[in-house]
Amino acid sequence: MKYVFGLFVLLLSGAAIAQMPYAGLQTRQIKALSDQQIGDLRAGRGMGMALPAELNGYPGPSHLLELADQLALRPEQRTRIAALFADMKAEAIPLGERLIGQESDLDRQFSDKTVSLESLQQATAAAAKTQGELRAAHLKYHLLTVAILDKQQMDRYSELRGYTAGAPGHRHHH
């Protein structure tokens, strides 16, 4: 009987949580962005925006610098990749700041009850355009790194990141 009651309580609490998936988010400064996302945007981090490149064999400059020793990057490679990383941040940070501002504006329109269909369309289109530009920037720098590495380094990178059959944690499914 205790088991049945416990299961009943668990099911009820699960149903209650499912009905309140956004509870607590109303206190965020910008409702659509977590503090982590705001920090990532301000720091120029990729936030998974470059996954099509990363997971299809186009390494990012940040990860290449982290793995520089294991990849046996030559000094000139490190210099070029570091320059790409600096350029990426210089491009991504202002775009991230712009996106934060646009999301803040959209949030403010709703909180002030001043949003209209026209302002909604303008605000979401502007934020979407900026997000697209930001994603393209991150993807571009993944594309540019490929010309700097040799095949052995590319293969080793995939292995170190867990993308190949020999990688730690990789599971081959039949």
PDB file of C-alpha atoms in Angstrom:
ATOM      1  CA  MET A   1       0.000   0.000   0.000  1.00  0.00           C
ATOM      2  CA  LYS A   2       2.899   2.360   0.829  1.00  0.00           C
ATOM      3  CA  TYR A   3       4.330   1.626  -2.591  1.00  0.00           C
ATOM      4  CA  VAL A   4       1.059   2.502  -4.341  1.00  0.00           C
ATOM      5  CA  PHE A   5       0.717   5.707  -2.315  1.00  0.00           C
ATOM      6  CA  GLY A   6       4.319   6.676  -3.087  1.00  0.00           C
ATOM      7  CA  LEU A   7       3.771   6.032  -6.766  1.00  0.00           C
ATOM      8  CA  PHE A   8       0.570   8.099  -6.658  1.00  0.00           C
ATOM      9  CA  VAL A   9       2.410  11.036  -5.001  1.00  0.00           C
ATOM     10  CA  LEU A  10       5.218  10.758  -7.533  1.00  0.00           C
ATOM     11  CA  LEU A  11       2.771  10.799 -10.453  1.00  0.00           C
ATOM     12  CA  LEU A  12       0.910  13.791  -9.014  1.00  0.00           C
ATOM     13  CA  SER A  13       4.121  15.757  -8.473  1.00  0.00           C
ATOM     14  CA  GLY A  14       5.248  14.901 -12.006  1.00  0.00           C
ATOM     15  CA  ALA A  15       1.941  16.150 -13.378  1.00  0.00           C
ATOM     16  CA  ALA A  16       2.233  19.355 -11.354  1.00  0.00           C
ATOM     17  CA  ILE A  17       5.758  19.979 -12.653  1.00  0.00           C
ATOM     18  CA  ALA A  18       4.628  19.318 -16.225  1.00  0.00           C
ATOM     19  CA  GLN A  19       1.933  21.983 -15.813  1.00  0.00           C
ATOM     20  CA  MET A  20       4.489  24.562 -14.591  1.00  0.00           C
ATOM     21  CA  PRO A  21       7.521  24.163 -16.869  1.00  0.00           C
ATOM     22  CA  TYR A  22       8.361  27.896 -16.753  1.00  0.00           C
ATOM     23  CA  ALA A  23       7.821  28.475 -13.031  1.00  0.00           C
ATOM     24  CA  GLY A  24      10.670  30.604 -11.714  1.00  0.00           C
ATOM     25  CA  LEU A  25      11.665  31.957 -15.122  1.00  0.00           C
ATOM     26  CA  GLN A  26       9.447  35.006 -14.611  1.00  0.00           C
ATOM     27  CA  THR A  27      12.170  36.451 -12.363  1.00  0.00           C
ATOM     28  CA  ARG A  28      14.784  36.489 -15.116  1.00  0.00           C
ATOM     29  CA  GLN A  29      16.085  39.870 -16.197  1.00  0.00           C
ATOM     30  CA  ILE A  30      15.357  38.925 -19.829  1.00  0.00           C
ATOM     31  CA  LYS A  31      12.728  36.193 -19.867  1.00  0.00           C
ATOM     32  CA  ALA A  32      13.946  34.489 -23.060  1.00  0.00           C
ATOM     33  CA  LEU A  33      17.593  34.274 -21.937  1.00  0.00           C
ATOM     34  CA  SER A  34      19.135  32.542 -18.932  1.00  0.00           C
ATOM     35  CA  ASP A  35      22.045  34.126 -17.068  1.00  0.00           C
ATOM     36  CA  GLN A  36      24.268  31.459 -18.660  1.00  0.00           C
ATOM     37  CA  GLN A  37      23.093  32.391 -22.161  1.00  0.00           C
ATOM     38  CA  ILE A  38      23.640  36.099 -21.473  1.00  0.00           C
ATOM     39  CA  GLY A  39      27.148  35.324 -20.197  1.00  0.00           C
ATOM     40  CA  ASP A  40      27.895  33.173 -23.238  1.00  0.00           C
ATOM     41  CA  LEU A  41      26.659  35.861 -25.632  1.00  0.00           C
ATOM     42  CA  ARG A  42      28.721  38.543 -23.861  1.00  0.00           C
ATOM     43  CA  ALA A  43      31.831  36.330 -23.986  1.00  0.00           C
ATOM     44  CA  GLY A  44      31.403  35.413 -27.657  1.00  0.00           C
ATOM     45  CA  ARG A  45      30.931  31.695 -26.938  1.00  0.00           C
ATOM     46  CA  GLY A  46      29.238  29.543 -29.565  1.00  0.00           C
ATOM     47  CA  MET A  47      26.413  28.025 -27.503  1.00  0.00           C
ATOM     48  CA  GLY A  48      26.127  25.130 -29.955  1.00  0.00           C
ATOM     49  CA  MET A  49      25.501  27.454 -32.904  1.00  0.00           C
ATOM     50  CA  ALA A  50      28.300  25.852 -34.888  1.00  0.00           C
ATOM     51  CA  LEU A  51      27.294  22.215 -34.388  1.00  0.00           C
ATOM     52  CA  PRO A  52      26.760  21.589 -38.122  1.00  0.00           C
ATOM     53  CA  ALA A  53      30.405  22.497 -38.661  1.00  0.00           C
ATOM     54  CA  GLU A  54      31.848  20.930 -35.514  1.00  0.00           C
ATOM     55  CA  LEU A  55      30.122  17.583 -35.950  1.00  0.00           C
ATOM     56  CA  ASN A  56      30.933  17.358 -39.648  1.00  0.00           C
ATOM     57  CA  GLY A  57      34.696  17.753 -39.372  1.00  0.00           C
ATOM     58  CA  TYR A  58      35.207  21.526 -39.166  1.00  0.00           C
ATOM     59  CA  PRO A  59      36.924  22.241 -35.834  1.00  0.00           C
ATOM     60  CA  GLY A  60      36.430  25.497 -33.995  1.00  0.00           C
ATOM     61  CA  PRO A  61      39.345  27.726 -33.070  1.00  0.00           C
ATOM     62  CA  SER A  62      38.548  27.634 -29.344  1.00  0.00           C
ATOM     63  CA  HIS A  63      38.683  23.840 -29.161  1.00  0.00           C
ATOM     64  CA  LEU A  64      41.790  23.728 -31.342  1.00  0.00           C
ATOM     65  CA  LEU A  65      43.607  26.025 -28.944  1.00  0.00           C
ATOM     66  CA  GLU A  66      42.479  23.898 -25.984  1.00  0.00           C
ATOM     67  CA  LEU A  67      43.873  20.793 -27.693  1.00  0.00           C
ATOM     68  CA  ALA A  68      46.940  22.462 -29.248  1.00  0.00           C
ATOM     69  CA  ASP A  69      49.504  20.278 -27.465  1.00  0.00           C
ATOM     70  CA  GLN A  70      47.650  17.018 -28.134  1.00  0.00           C
ATOM     71  CA  LEU A  71      47.274  17.986 -31.786  1.00  0.00           C
ATOM     72  CA  ALA A  72      50.971  18.936 -32.028  1.00  0.00           C
ATOM     73  CA  LEU A  73      50.065  22.281 -33.559  1.00  0.00           C
ATOM     74  CA  ARG A  74      53.104  24.044 -34.977  1.00  0.00           C
ATOM     75  CA  PRO A  75      53.844  27.594 -33.759  1.00  0.00           C
ATOM     76  CA  GLU A  76      52.577  29.173 -36.996  1.00  0.00           C
ATOM     77  CA  GLN A  77      49.365  27.125 -36.743  1.00  0.00           C
ATOM     78  CA  ARG A  78      48.811  28.262 -33.158  1.00  0.00           C
ATOM     79  CA  THR A  79      49.366  31.873 -34.214  1.00  0.00           C
ATOM     80  CA  ARG A  80      46.905  31.647 -37.105  1.00  0.00           C
ATOM     81  CA  ILE A  81      44.277  29.840 -35.015  1.00  0.00           C
ATOM     82  CA  ALA A  82      44.700  32.309 -32.144  1.00  0.00           C
ATOM     83  CA  ALA A  83      44.179  35.155 -34.636  1.00  0.00           C
ATOM     84  CA  LEU A  84      41.008  33.464 -35.946  1.00  0.00           C
ATOM     85  CA  PHE A  85      39.782  33.024 -32.380  1.00  0.00           C
ATOM     86  CA  ALA A  86      40.403  36.709 -31.620  1.00  0.00           C
ATOM     87  CA  ASP A  87      38.644  37.732 -34.848  1.00  0.00           C
ATOM     88  CA  MET A  88      35.701  35.449 -34.027  1.00  0.00           C
ATOM     89  CA  LYS A  89      35.302  36.987 -30.570  1.00  0.00           C
ATOM     90  CA  ALA A  90      35.616  40.500 -32.011  1.00  0.00           C
ATOM     91  CA  GLU A  91      32.770  39.685 -34.402  1.00  0.00           C
ATOM     92  CA  ALA A  92      30.610  37.582 -32.074  1.00  0.00           C
ATOM     93  CA  ILE A  93      30.646  39.749 -28.946  1.00  0.00           C
ATOM     94  CA  PRO A  94      29.006  42.828 -30.526  1.00  0.00           C
ATOM     95  CA  LEU A  95      26.424  40.575 -32.187  1.00  0.00           C
ATOM     96  CA  GLY A  96      25.747  38.896 -28.848  1.00  0.00           C
ATOM     97  CA  GLU A  97      25.334  42.279 -27.170  1.00  0.00           C
ATOM     98  CA  ARG A  98      22.959  43.358 -29.929  1.00  0.00           C
ATOM     99  CA  LEU A  99      20.911  40.176 -29.493  1.00  0.00           C
ATOM    100  CA  ILE A 100      20.730  40.715 -25.727  1.00  0.00           C
ATOM    101  CA  GLY A 101      19.475  44.241 -26.348  1.00  0.00           C
ATOM    102  CA  GLN A 102      16.884  43.049 -28.849  1.00  0.00           C
ATOM    103  CA  GLU A 103      15.601  40.340 -26.519  1.00  0.00           C
ATOM    104  CA  SER A 104      15.512  42.873 -23.702  1.00  0.00           C
ATOM    105  CA  ASP A 105      13.473  45.245 -25.884  1.00  0.00           C
ATOM    106  CA  LEU A 106      10.997  42.488 -26.758  1.00  0.00           C
ATOM    107  CA  ASP A 107      10.708  41.518 -23.103  1.00  0.00           C
ATOM    108  CA  ARG A 108      10.175  45.157 -22.117  1.00  0.00           C
ATOM    109  CA  GLN A 109       7.388  45.561 -24.693  1.00  0.00           C
ATOM    110  CA  PHE A 110       5.517  42.680 -23.119  1.00  0.00           C
ATOM    111  CA  SER A 111       6.207  43.705 -19.509  1.00  0.00           C
ATOM    112  CA  ASP A 112       5.139  47.314 -20.212  1.00  0.00           C
ATOM    113  CA  LYS A 113       2.092  46.057 -22.158  1.00  0.00           C
ATOM    114  CA  THR A 114       3.101  48.222 -25.146  1.00  0.00           C
ATOM    115  CA  VAL A 115       3.587  45.374 -27.623  1.00  0.00           C
ATOM    116  CA  SER A 116       1.564  45.471 -30.829  1.00  0.00           C
ATOM    117  CA  LEU A 117       1.434  43.129 -33.797  1.00  0.00           C
ATOM    118  CA  GLU A 118       3.645  45.534 -35.735  1.00  0.00           C
ATOM    119  CA  SER A 119       6.225  46.007 -32.967  1.00  0.00           C
ATOM    120  CA  LEU A 120       6.217  42.252 -32.320  1.00  0.00           C
ATOM    121  CA  GLN A 121       6.968  41.550 -35.986  1.00  0.00           C
ATOM    122  CA  GLN A 122       9.757  44.124 -36.052  1.00  0.00           C
ATOM    123  CA  ALA A 123      11.331  42.982 -32.793  1.00  0.00           C
ATOM    124  CA  THR A 124      11.304  39.274 -33.616  1.00  0.00           C
ATOM    125  CA  ALA A 125      12.582  39.859 -37.151  1.00  0.00           C
ATOM    126  CA  ALA A 126      15.458  41.974 -35.817  1.00  0.00           C
ATOM    127  CA  ALA A 127      16.401  39.379 -33.188  1.00  0.00           C
ATOM    128  CA  ALA A 128      16.196  36.552 -35.737  1.00  0.00           C
ATOM    129  CA  LYS A 129      18.432  38.469 -38.165  1.00  0.00           C
ATOM    130  CA  THR A 130      21.021  39.076 -35.444  1.00  0.00           C
ATOM    131  CA  GLN A 131      20.893  35.453 -34.320  1.00  0.00           C
ATOM    132  CA  GLY A 132      21.456  34.368 -37.928  1.00  0.00           C
ATOM    133  CA  GLU A 133      24.424  36.716 -38.260  1.00  0.00           C
ATOM    134  CA  LEU A 134      25.859  35.418 -34.998  1.00  0.00           C
ATOM    135  CA  ARG A 135      25.472  31.813 -36.059  1.00  0.00           C
ATOM    136  CA  ALA A 136      27.050  32.526 -39.449  1.00  0.00           C
ATOM    137  CA  ALA A 137      29.989  34.182 -37.700  1.00  0.00           C
ATOM    138  CA  HIS A 138      30.639  31.138 -35.526  1.00  0.00           C
ATOM    139  CA  LEU A 139      30.252  28.756 -38.464  1.00  0.00           C
ATOM    140  CA  LYS A 140      32.581  30.880 -40.613  1.00  0.00           C
ATOM    141  CA  TYR A 141      35.463  30.489 -38.183  1.00  0.00           C
ATOM    142  CA  HIS A 142      35.016  26.718 -38.102  1.00  0.00           C
ATOM    143  CA  LEU A 143      35.217  26.771 -41.895  1.00  0.00           C
ATOM    144  CA  LEU A 144      38.395  28.867 -41.848  1.00  0.00           C
ATOM    145  CA  THR A 145      40.290  26.548 -39.475  1.00  0.00           C
ATOM    146  CA  VAL A 146      40.270  23.603 -41.865  1.00  0.00           C
ATOM    147  CA  ALA A 147      42.850  25.169 -44.201  1.00  0.00           C
ATOM    148  CA  ILE A 148      45.292  25.479 -41.284  1.00  0.00           C
ATOM    149  CA  LEU A 149      45.332  21.806 -40.210  1.00  0.00           C
ATOM    150  CA  ASP A 150      46.722  18.729 -41.912  1.00  0.00           C
ATOM    151  CA  LYS A 151      44.737  15.499 -42.275  1.00  0.00           C
ATOM    152  CA  GLN A 152      46.465  13.820 -39.334  1.00  0.00           C
ATOM    153  CA  GLN A 153      45.560  16.747 -37.057  1.00  0.00           C
ATOM    154  CA  MET A 154      41.978  16.730 -38.316  1.00  0.00           C
ATOM    155  CA  ASP A 155      41.691  13.004 -37.607  1.00  0.00           C
ATOM    156  CA  ARG A 156      43.272  13.406 -34.171  1.00  0.00           C
ATOM    157  CA  TYR A 157      40.898  16.287 -33.365  1.00  0.00           C
ATOM    158  CA  SER A 158      37.877  14.108 -34.203  1.00  0.00           C
ATOM    159  CA  GLU A 159      39.281  11.355 -32.028  1.00  0.00           C
ATOM    160  CA  LEU A 160      40.022  13.679 -29.083  1.00  0.00           C
ATOM    161  CA  ARG A 161      36.547  15.204 -29.283  1.00  0.00           C
ATOM    162  CA  GLY A 162      34.913  11.757 -29.307  1.00  0.00           C
ATOM    163  CA  TYR A 163      33.604  11.825 -32.877  1.00  0.00           C
ATOM    164  CA  THR A 164      35.341   8.725 -34.258  1.00  0.00           C
ATOM    165  CA  ALA A 165      35.146   4.990 -33.612  1.00  0.00           C
ATOM    166  CA  GLY A 166      38.465   5.010 -31.714  1.00  0.00           C
ATOM    167  CA  ALA A 167      37.372   7.849 -29.452  1.00  0.00           C
ATOM    168  CA  PRO A 168      36.724   7.399 -25.743  1.00  0.00           C
ATOM    169  CA  GLY A 169      33.026   7.094 -25.044  1.00  0.00           C
ATOM    170  CA  HIS A 170      32.111   6.395 -28.675  1.00  0.00           C
ATOM    171  CA  ARG A 171      29.572   3.613 -29.077  1.00  0.00           C
ATOM    172  CA  HIS A 172      29.240   1.936 -32.436  1.00  0.00           C
ATOM    173  CA  HIS A 173      25.671   0.859 -33.157  1.00  0.00           C
ATOM    174  CA  HIS A 174      24.770  -1.835 -35.642  1.00  0.00           C
TER     175      HIS A 174
END
